[in-house]
mmCIF file of C-alpha atoms and ligand atoms in Angstrom:
data_model
loop_
_atom_site.group_PDB
_atom_site.id
_atom_site.type_symbol
_atom_site.label_atom_id
_atom_site.label_comp_id
_atom_site.label_asym_id
_atom_site.label_seq_id
_atom_site.Cartn_x
_atom_site.Cartn_y
_atom_site.Cartn_z
ATOM 1 C CA MET R 1313 47.648 55.714 2.781
ATOM 2 C CA ARG R 1314 44.018 55.254 3.657
ATOM 3 C CA SER R 1315 43.381 53.679 7.021
ATOM 4 C CA LYS R 1316 42.175 50.090 7.065
ATOM 5 C CA ALA R 1317 40.149 50.897 10.184
ATOM 6 C CA HIS R 1318 37.949 53.781 9.119
ATOM 7 C CA PHE R 1319 34.364 54.968 9.013
ATOM 8 C CA LYS R 1320 33.478 56.662 5.723
ATOM 9 C CA SER R 1321 37.221 57.253 5.201
ATOM 10 C CA HIS R 1322 37.684 58.854 8.670
ATOM 11 C CA PRO R 1323 40.384 56.828 10.474
ATOM 12 C CA LEU R 1324 39.023 55.533 13.800
ATOM 13 C CA HIS R 1325 42.256 55.509 15.814
ATOM 14 C CA PRO R 1326 42.836 59.304 15.873
ATOM 15 C CA ILE R 1327 39.154 59.802 16.803
ATOM 16 C CA LEU R 1328 39.231 57.307 19.671
ATOM 17 C CA VAL R 1329 42.567 58.325 21.216
ATOM 18 C CA ALA R 1330 41.010 61.612 22.352
ATOM 19 C CA PHE R 1331 39.130 59.681 25.062
ATOM 20 C CA PRO R 1332 41.994 57.951 26.912
ATOM 21 C CA ILE R 1333 44.109 61.109 26.591
ATOM 22 C CA ALA R 1334 41.380 63.213 28.225
ATOM 23 C CA PHE R 1335 40.526 60.586 30.857
ATOM 24 C CA PHE R 1336 44.121 59.855 31.908
ATOM 25 C CA ILE R 1337 44.961 63.555 32.194
ATOM 26 C CA GLY R 1338 41.674 63.994 34.081
ATOM 27 C CA THR R 1339 42.680 61.174 36.446
ATOM 28 C CA LEU R 1340 45.907 63.007 37.251
ATOM 29 C CA ILE R 1341 44.135 66.349 37.767
ATOM 30 C CA PHE R 1342 41.418 64.978 40.060
ATOM 31 C CA ASP R 1343 43.837 62.823 42.029
ATOM 32 C CA ALA R 1344 46.126 65.835 42.472
ATOM 33 C CA LEU R 1345 43.115 67.800 43.780
ATOM 34 C CA ALA R 1346 42.264 64.937 46.147
ATOM 35 C CA PHE R 1347 45.865 64.818 47.359
ATOM 36 C CA THR R 1348 46.073 68.562 48.019
ATOM 37 C CA THR R 1349 42.575 69.105 49.473
ATOM 38 C CA GLY R 1350 41.943 65.732 51.122
ATOM 39 C CA ASP R 1351 38.460 65.705 49.559
ATOM 40 C CA THR R 1352 37.481 62.092 48.810
ATOM 41 C CA ALA R 1353 34.960 63.228 46.169
ATOM 42 C CA PHE R 1354 37.902 64.223 43.964
ATOM 43 C CA ALA R 1355 39.507 60.797 44.551
ATOM 44 C CA LEU R 1356 36.257 59.084 43.549
ATOM 45 C CA THR R 1357 36.103 61.108 40.328
ATOM 46 C CA GLY R 1358 39.760 60.261 39.693
ATOM 47 C CA ARG R 1359 38.923 56.574 40.077
ATOM 48 C CA HIS R 1360 36.038 56.806 37.598
ATOM 49 C CA LEU R 1361 38.255 58.627 35.099
ATOM 50 C CA ASN R 1362 40.950 56.010 35.621
ATOM 51 C CA ILE R 1363 38.503 53.227 34.676
ATOM 52 C CA ALA R 1364 37.170 55.198 31.698
ATOM 53 C CA GLY R 1365 40.729 55.878 30.504
ATOM 54 C CA ILE R 1366 41.650 52.181 30.571
ATOM 55 C CA ALA R 1367 38.469 51.258 28.667
ATOM 56 C CA GLY R 1368 39.088 54.047 26.128
ATOM 57 C CA ALA R 1369 42.721 53.006 25.641
ATOM 58 C CA LEU R 1370 41.734 49.382 24.974
ATOM 59 C CA LEU R 1371 39.102 50.525 22.478
ATOM 60 C CA ALA R 1372 41.496 52.899 20.675
ATOM 61 C CA ALA R 1373 44.187 50.207 20.522
ATOM 62 C CA VAL R 1374 42.121 48.002 18.206
ATOM 63 C CA PRO R 1375 42.079 50.297 15.116
ATOM 64 C CA GLY R 1376 45.597 51.430 16.023
ATOM 65 C CA LEU R 1377 46.848 47.852 15.784
ATOM 66 C CA VAL R 1378 44.944 47.300 12.523
ATOM 67 C CA ASP R 1379 46.580 50.393 11.020
ATOM 68 C CA PHE R 1380 50.010 49.401 12.326
ATOM 69 C CA ILE R 1381 49.740 45.979 10.677
ATOM 70 C CA TYR R 1382 47.936 46.846 7.452
ATOM 71 C CA THR R 1383 48.305 50.585 6.727
ATOM 72 C CA VAL R 1384 51.834 51.570 7.759
ATOM 73 C CA PRO R 1385 54.215 50.616 4.915
ATOM 74 C CA PRO R 1386 56.401 47.613 5.774
ATOM 75 C CA LYS R 1387 60.165 48.025 6.321
ATOM 76 C CA SER R 1388 59.844 51.779 6.736
ATOM 77 C CA SER R 1389 60.793 54.414 9.290
ATOM 78 C CA ALA R 1390 57.064 54.793 10.038
ATOM 79 C CA LYS R 1391 56.851 51.112 10.958
ATOM 80 C CA LYS R 1392 59.587 51.619 13.575
ATOM 81 C CA ARG R 1393 57.909 54.798 14.811
ATOM 82 C CA GLY R 1394 54.551 53.017 14.979
ATOM 83 C CA ALA R 1395 56.111 50.184 17.010
ATOM 84 C CA LYS R 1396 57.605 52.673 19.519
ATOM 85 C CA HIS R 1397 54.277 54.536 19.671
ATOM 86 C CA GLY R 1398 52.484 51.266 20.465
ATOM 87 C CA ILE R 1399 55.000 50.163 23.112
ATOM 88 C CA LEU R 1400 54.761 53.535 24.883
ATOM 89 C CA ASN R 1401 50.978 53.334 24.894
ATOM 90 C CA VAL R 1402 51.069 49.820 26.342
ATOM 91 C CA LEU R 1403 53.337 51.173 29.103
ATOM 92 C CA VAL R 1404 50.876 54.003 29.775
ATOM 93 C CA LEU R 1405 48.031 51.501 29.962
ATOM 94 C CA GLY R 1406 50.061 49.324 32.341
ATOM 95 C CA ILE R 1407 50.739 52.302 34.619
ATOM 96 C CA PHE R 1408 47.081 53.260 34.871
ATOM 97 C CA VAL R 1409 46.031 49.624 35.408
ATOM 98 C CA PHE R 1410 48.560 49.542 38.263
ATOM 99 C CA VAL R 1411 47.155 52.790 39.707
ATOM 100 C CA LEU R 1412 43.615 51.431 39.533
ATOM 101 C CA ALA R 1413 44.613 48.193 41.285
ATOM 102 C CA TYR R 1414 46.617 50.147 43.885
ATOM 103 C CA ARG R 1415 43.768 52.518 44.704
ATOM 104 C CA GLN R 1416 41.132 49.776 45.193
ATOM 105 C CA ASP R 1417 40.990 49.942 48.972
ATOM 106 C CA LEU R 1418 42.104 53.541 49.358
ATOM 107 C CA GLN R 1419 39.684 56.365 49.945
ATOM 108 C CA GLN R 1420 42.509 58.777 49.363
ATOM 109 C CA VAL R 1421 45.322 59.404 46.942
ATOM 110 C CA ASP R 1422 48.948 59.001 47.917
ATOM 111 C CA GLY R 1423 52.274 60.090 46.469
ATOM 112 C CA ILE R 1424 52.974 56.738 44.761
ATOM 113 C CA MET R 1425 49.803 57.070 42.706
ATOM 114 C CA LEU R 1426 50.549 60.655 41.754
ATOM 115 C CA VAL R 1427 54.122 59.887 40.683
ATOM 116 C CA ALA R 1428 52.919 56.915 38.616
ATOM 117 C CA GLU R 1429 50.193 59.015 36.973
ATOM 118 C CA LEU R 1430 52.657 61.808 36.207
ATOM 119 C CA ALA R 1431 54.970 59.279 34.549
ATOM 120 C CA GLY R 1432 52.000 57.856 32.621
ATOM 121 C CA VAL R 1433 50.926 61.269 31.342
ATOM 122 C CA ALA R 1434 54.536 62.122 30.380
ATOM 123 C CA LEU R 1435 54.806 58.874 28.359
ATOM 124 C CA LEU R 1436 51.376 59.554 26.878
ATOM 125 C CA THR R 1437 52.632 62.941 25.665
ATOM 126 C CA VAL R 1438 55.639 61.377 23.927
ATOM 127 C CA ALA R 1439 53.427 58.670 22.390
ATOM 128 C CA GLY R 1440 50.992 61.350 21.220
ATOM 129 C CA TRP R 1441 53.854 63.307 19.652
ATOM 130 C CA MET R 1442 54.855 60.193 17.684
ATOM 131 C CA GLY R 1443 51.246 59.592 16.697
ATOM 132 C CA GLY R 1444 51.103 63.151 15.340
ATOM 133 C CA THR R 1445 54.242 62.506 13.288
ATOM 134 C CA LEU R 1446 52.732 59.295 11.923
ATOM 135 C CA VAL R 1447 49.646 61.174 10.752
ATOM 136 C CA HIS R 1448 50.992 64.547 9.692
ATOM 137 C CA ARG R 1449 54.394 63.627 8.301
ATOM 138 C CA ASN R 1450 54.084 59.953 7.387
ATOM 139 C CA GLN R 1451 50.492 60.532 6.249
ATOM 140 C CA ILE R 1452 49.189 57.314 7.784
ATOM 141 C CA GLY R 1453 45.424 57.369 7.448
ATOM 142 C CA VAL R 1454 45.298 60.129 4.833
ATOM 143 C CA ASP R 1455 42.719 59.388 2.153
ATOM 144 C CA ILE R 1456 44.490 60.835 -0.862
ATOM 145 C CA ARG R 1457 43.027 61.799 -4.225
ATOM 146 C CA TYR R 1458 44.721 61.523 -7.579
ATOM 147 C CA ALA R 1459 44.377 63.547 -10.759
ATOM 148 C CA GLY R 1460 40.755 64.019 -11.784
ATOM 149 C CA ALA R 1461 39.684 63.409 -8.166
ATOM 150 C CA GLY R 1462 40.569 59.739 -8.645
ATOM 151 C CA LYS R 1463 40.172 57.748 -5.461
ATOM 152 C CA TRP R 1464 42.764 55.523 -3.847
ATOM 153 C CA SER R 1465 42.267 51.900 -4.771
ATOM 154 C CA GLU R 1466 43.976 48.799 -3.585
ATOM 155 C CA GLU R 1467 43.691 45.167 -4.671
ATOM 156 C CA TYR R 1468 45.037 41.844 -3.475
ATOM 157 C CA HIS R 1469 46.074 39.122 -5.914
ATOM 158 C CA GLU R 1470 47.472 35.615 -5.873
ATOM 159 C CA GLU R 1471 51.045 35.367 -7.104
ATOM 160 C CA LYS R 1472 51.116 34.304 -10.773
ATOM 161 C CA LYS R 1473 53.326 34.915 -13.790
ATOM 162 C CA GLU R 1474 50.669 37.169 -15.257
ATOM 163 C CA ILE R 1475 48.093 39.098 -13.241
ATOM 164 C CA LYS R 1476 45.259 41.219 -14.556
ATOM 165 C CA VAL R 1477 45.729 44.351 -12.431
ATOM 166 C CA ALA R 1478 43.458 46.958 -14.030
ATOM 167 C CA LEU R 1479 41.304 47.921 -16.956
ATOM 168 C CA VAL R 1480 42.884 50.565 -19.179
ATOM 169 C CA THR R 1481 39.912 52.835 -18.530
ATOM 170 C CA GLU R 1482 40.282 52.496 -14.769
ATOM 171 C CA LEU R 1483 43.155 54.924 -14.274
ATOM 172 C CA LEU R 1484 43.157 58.558 -15.331
ATOM 173 C CA LEU R 1485 46.381 60.331 -16.259
ATOM 174 C CA ASN R 1486 48.740 60.513 -13.237
ATOM 175 C CA GLN R 1487 46.523 58.238 -11.162
ATOM 176 C CA MET R 1488 47.970 55.284 -9.277
ATOM 177 C CA LYS R 1489 46.645 52.085 -7.818
ATOM 178 C CA LEU R 1490 48.255 49.831 -5.231
ATOM 179 C CA VAL R 1491 48.356 46.119 -5.922
ATOM 180 C CA HIS R 1492 49.393 43.522 -3.345
ATOM 181 C CA VAL R 1493 50.839 40.289 -4.671
ATOM 182 C CA LYS R 1494 51.845 38.005 -1.803
ATOM 183 C CA ASP R 1495 54.250 40.232 0.151
ATOM 184 C CA LYS R 1496 54.984 42.562 -2.782
ATOM 185 C CA ARG R 1497 53.375 46.005 -3.024
ATOM 186 C CA ILE R 1498 53.327 47.220 -6.608
ATOM 187 C CA VAL R 1499 52.037 50.536 -7.916
ATOM 188 C CA ILE R 1500 50.254 50.665 -11.257
ATOM 189 C CA GLY R 1501 50.139 54.163 -12.746
ATOM 190 C CA LYS R 1502 49.135 55.956 -15.916
ATOM 191 C CA THR R 1503 51.599 58.487 -17.309
ATOM 192 C CA GLU R 1504 52.032 60.444 -20.535
ATOM 193 C CA ARG R 1505 54.560 57.740 -21.437
ATOM 194 C CA GLY R 1506 52.050 54.925 -20.954
ATOM 195 C CA PHE R 1507 51.176 52.632 -18.079
ATOM 196 C CA VAL R 1508 53.904 51.879 -15.532
ATOM 197 C CA ALA R 1509 54.407 49.449 -12.670
ATOM 198 C CA PHE R 1510 56.949 49.895 -9.869
ATOM 199 C CA ASP R 1511 57.641 48.981 -6.246
ATOM 200 C CA ASP R 1512 55.629 50.849 -3.626
ATOM 201 C CA HIS R 1513 58.740 51.253 -1.501
ATOM 202 C CA CYS R 1514 60.844 54.397 -1.532
ATOM 203 C CA THR R 1515 64.478 53.346 -1.190
ATOM 204 C CA HIS R 1516 65.147 56.194 1.252
ATOM 205 C CA ARG R 1517 63.049 55.271 4.287
ATOM 206 C CA GLY R 1518 60.306 53.104 2.869
ATOM 207 C CA GLY R 1519 57.597 55.672 2.107
ATOM 208 C CA SER R 1520 54.633 54.449 0.078
ATOM 209 C CA LEU R 1521 55.004 55.844 -3.430
ATOM 210 C CA ALA R 1522 51.334 55.139 -4.156
ATOM 211 C CA GLY R 1523 50.661 57.891 -1.616
ATOM 212 C CA GLY R 1524 52.886 60.333 -3.502
ATOM 213 C CA SER R 1525 52.478 62.325 -6.698
ATOM 214 C CA LEU R 1526 52.853 61.121 -10.264
ATOM 215 C CA ILE R 1527 53.689 63.805 -12.812
ATOM 216 C CA CYS R 1528 55.222 63.453 -16.289
ATOM 217 C CA GLY R 1529 56.365 59.900 -15.653
ATOM 218 C CA THR R 1530 58.054 60.812 -12.357
ATOM 219 C CA VAL R 1531 56.785 59.703 -8.965
ATOM 220 C CA GLN R 1532 57.594 61.768 -5.882
ATOM 221 C CA CYS R 1533 57.696 60.183 -2.442
ATOM 222 C CA PRO R 1534 55.375 61.940 0.043
ATOM 223 C CA TRP R 1535 57.810 61.659 2.971
ATOM 224 C CA HIS R 1536 60.986 63.491 1.920
ATOM 225 C CA GLY R 1537 60.388 64.224 -1.757
ATOM 226 C CA SER R 1538 62.661 61.722 -3.506
ATOM 227 C CA GLN R 1539 61.768 61.421 -7.183
ATOM 228 C CA PHE R 1540 62.008 58.333 -9.364
ATOM 229 C CA ASP R 1541 61.626 57.735 -13.082
ATOM 230 C CA CYS R 1542 58.668 55.357 -13.306
ATOM 231 C CA VAL R 1543 59.892 53.714 -16.505
ATOM 232 C CA THR R 1544 63.516 52.999 -15.560
ATOM 233 C CA GLY R 1545 63.174 53.207 -11.752
ATOM 234 C CA GLY R 1546 66.185 55.551 -11.635
ATOM 235 C CA VAL R 1547 66.552 58.277 -8.996
ATOM 236 C CA LYS R 1548 65.859 61.746 -10.387
ATOM 237 C CA SER R 1549 66.163 63.538 -7.076
ATOM 238 C CA GLY R 1550 67.242 62.495 -3.556
ATOM 239 C CA PRO R 1551 67.529 61.991 -0.677
ATOM 240 C CA ALA R 1552 67.037 58.439 -2.044
ATOM 241 C CA GLN R 1553 70.137 57.035 -3.692
ATOM 242 C CA GLU R 1554 68.962 53.662 -4.960
ATOM 243 C CA SER R 1555 66.606 52.992 -7.846
ATOM 244 C CA ILE R 1556 63.204 51.461 -7.353
ATOM 245 C CA LYS R 1557 62.289 48.192 -9.029
ATOM 246 C CA VAL R 1558 60.058 48.461 -12.085
ATOM 247 C CA TYR R 1559 57.882 45.735 -13.608
ATOM 248 C CA GLU R 1560 56.682 44.807 -17.047
ATOM 249 C CA LEU R 1561 53.084 45.500 -17.981
ATOM 250 C CA GLU R 1562 51.228 44.291 -21.032
ATOM 251 C CA GLU R 1563 48.149 45.994 -22.411
ATOM 252 C CA ARG R 1564 45.765 43.529 -24.009
ATOM 253 C CA GLU R 1565 42.050 43.563 -24.842
ATOM 254 C CA GLY R 1566 41.393 46.623 -22.725
ATOM 255 C CA ALA R 1567 43.190 45.351 -19.635
ATOM 256 C CA LEU R 1568 46.637 45.623 -18.035
ATOM 257 C CA TYR R 1569 48.579 42.491 -17.173
ATOM 258 C CA LEU R 1570 51.468 42.564 -14.728
ATOM 259 C CA LYS R 1571 54.316 40.183 -15.562
ATOM 260 C CA LEU R 1572 56.102 38.655 -12.625
ATOM 261 C CA GLN R 1573 58.960 36.231 -12.336
ATOM 262 C CA VAL R 1574 57.518 33.490 -10.178
ATOM 263 C CA SER R 1575 59.814 30.843 -8.807
ATOM 264 C CA GLY R 1576 58.782 27.175 -9.006
HETATM 265 S S1 FES A 269 61.117 57.849 2.452
HETATM 266 FE FE1 FES A 269 62.360 59.611 2.371
HETATM 267 S S2 FES A 269 62.087 60.337 0.379
HETATM 268 FE FE2 FES A 269 60.912 58.544 0.441
#
């Protein structure tokens, strides 16, 4: 799932988090040196790193929030993980803001600051672990390629009974495209059995099927490998147990039209 906050397809959040991680750990190291040696130069460096860490964390939070809202699939295990990751990082930020406020008039470092910083770095480590899982297992921010080096594409449409979702020449064999219609996420794919349309929501833990693999009319979820028949929506292999919803497509005058049941 390509990041919505990227530069030339490089997600910005993982790039920017390196700064607050380095600065907050640096704050702890220099303040520990100040505490053990009594040298105020170390405390001054710790203060500067503390300020830089807070600024870096605020900067990194912006693309992180954008990805949490727009990139992480809704109603999924990754959404819950992303929420915990964000809450932990807000706690870390709060701790280092407290330390900065506490140190204002102090030339030296005391035990309260060091304990708070240690707690902050410990929480930062757990948050970083979750962030790693979001990237490396949940594949948030991965710019995938489809068959024939086809690029990920995504479109937003108004909800209607019939929506033109692609040209027939747009998708190569086994390539998929993600279409958003109101709050629905629907994958359009080309298989040996024709064009298919199905929900972008794995019934196991909500993985994005558009980020998976489409082969011989079967789509495989990228998170735990569940496989679904793209024509019937049936489960071909678990851990998923429930079928995915499939939609009707009509091919007409070189274009694909998605048929939806619209209320009202
Ligand atoms: S989310 Fe687990 S297999 Fe799809």
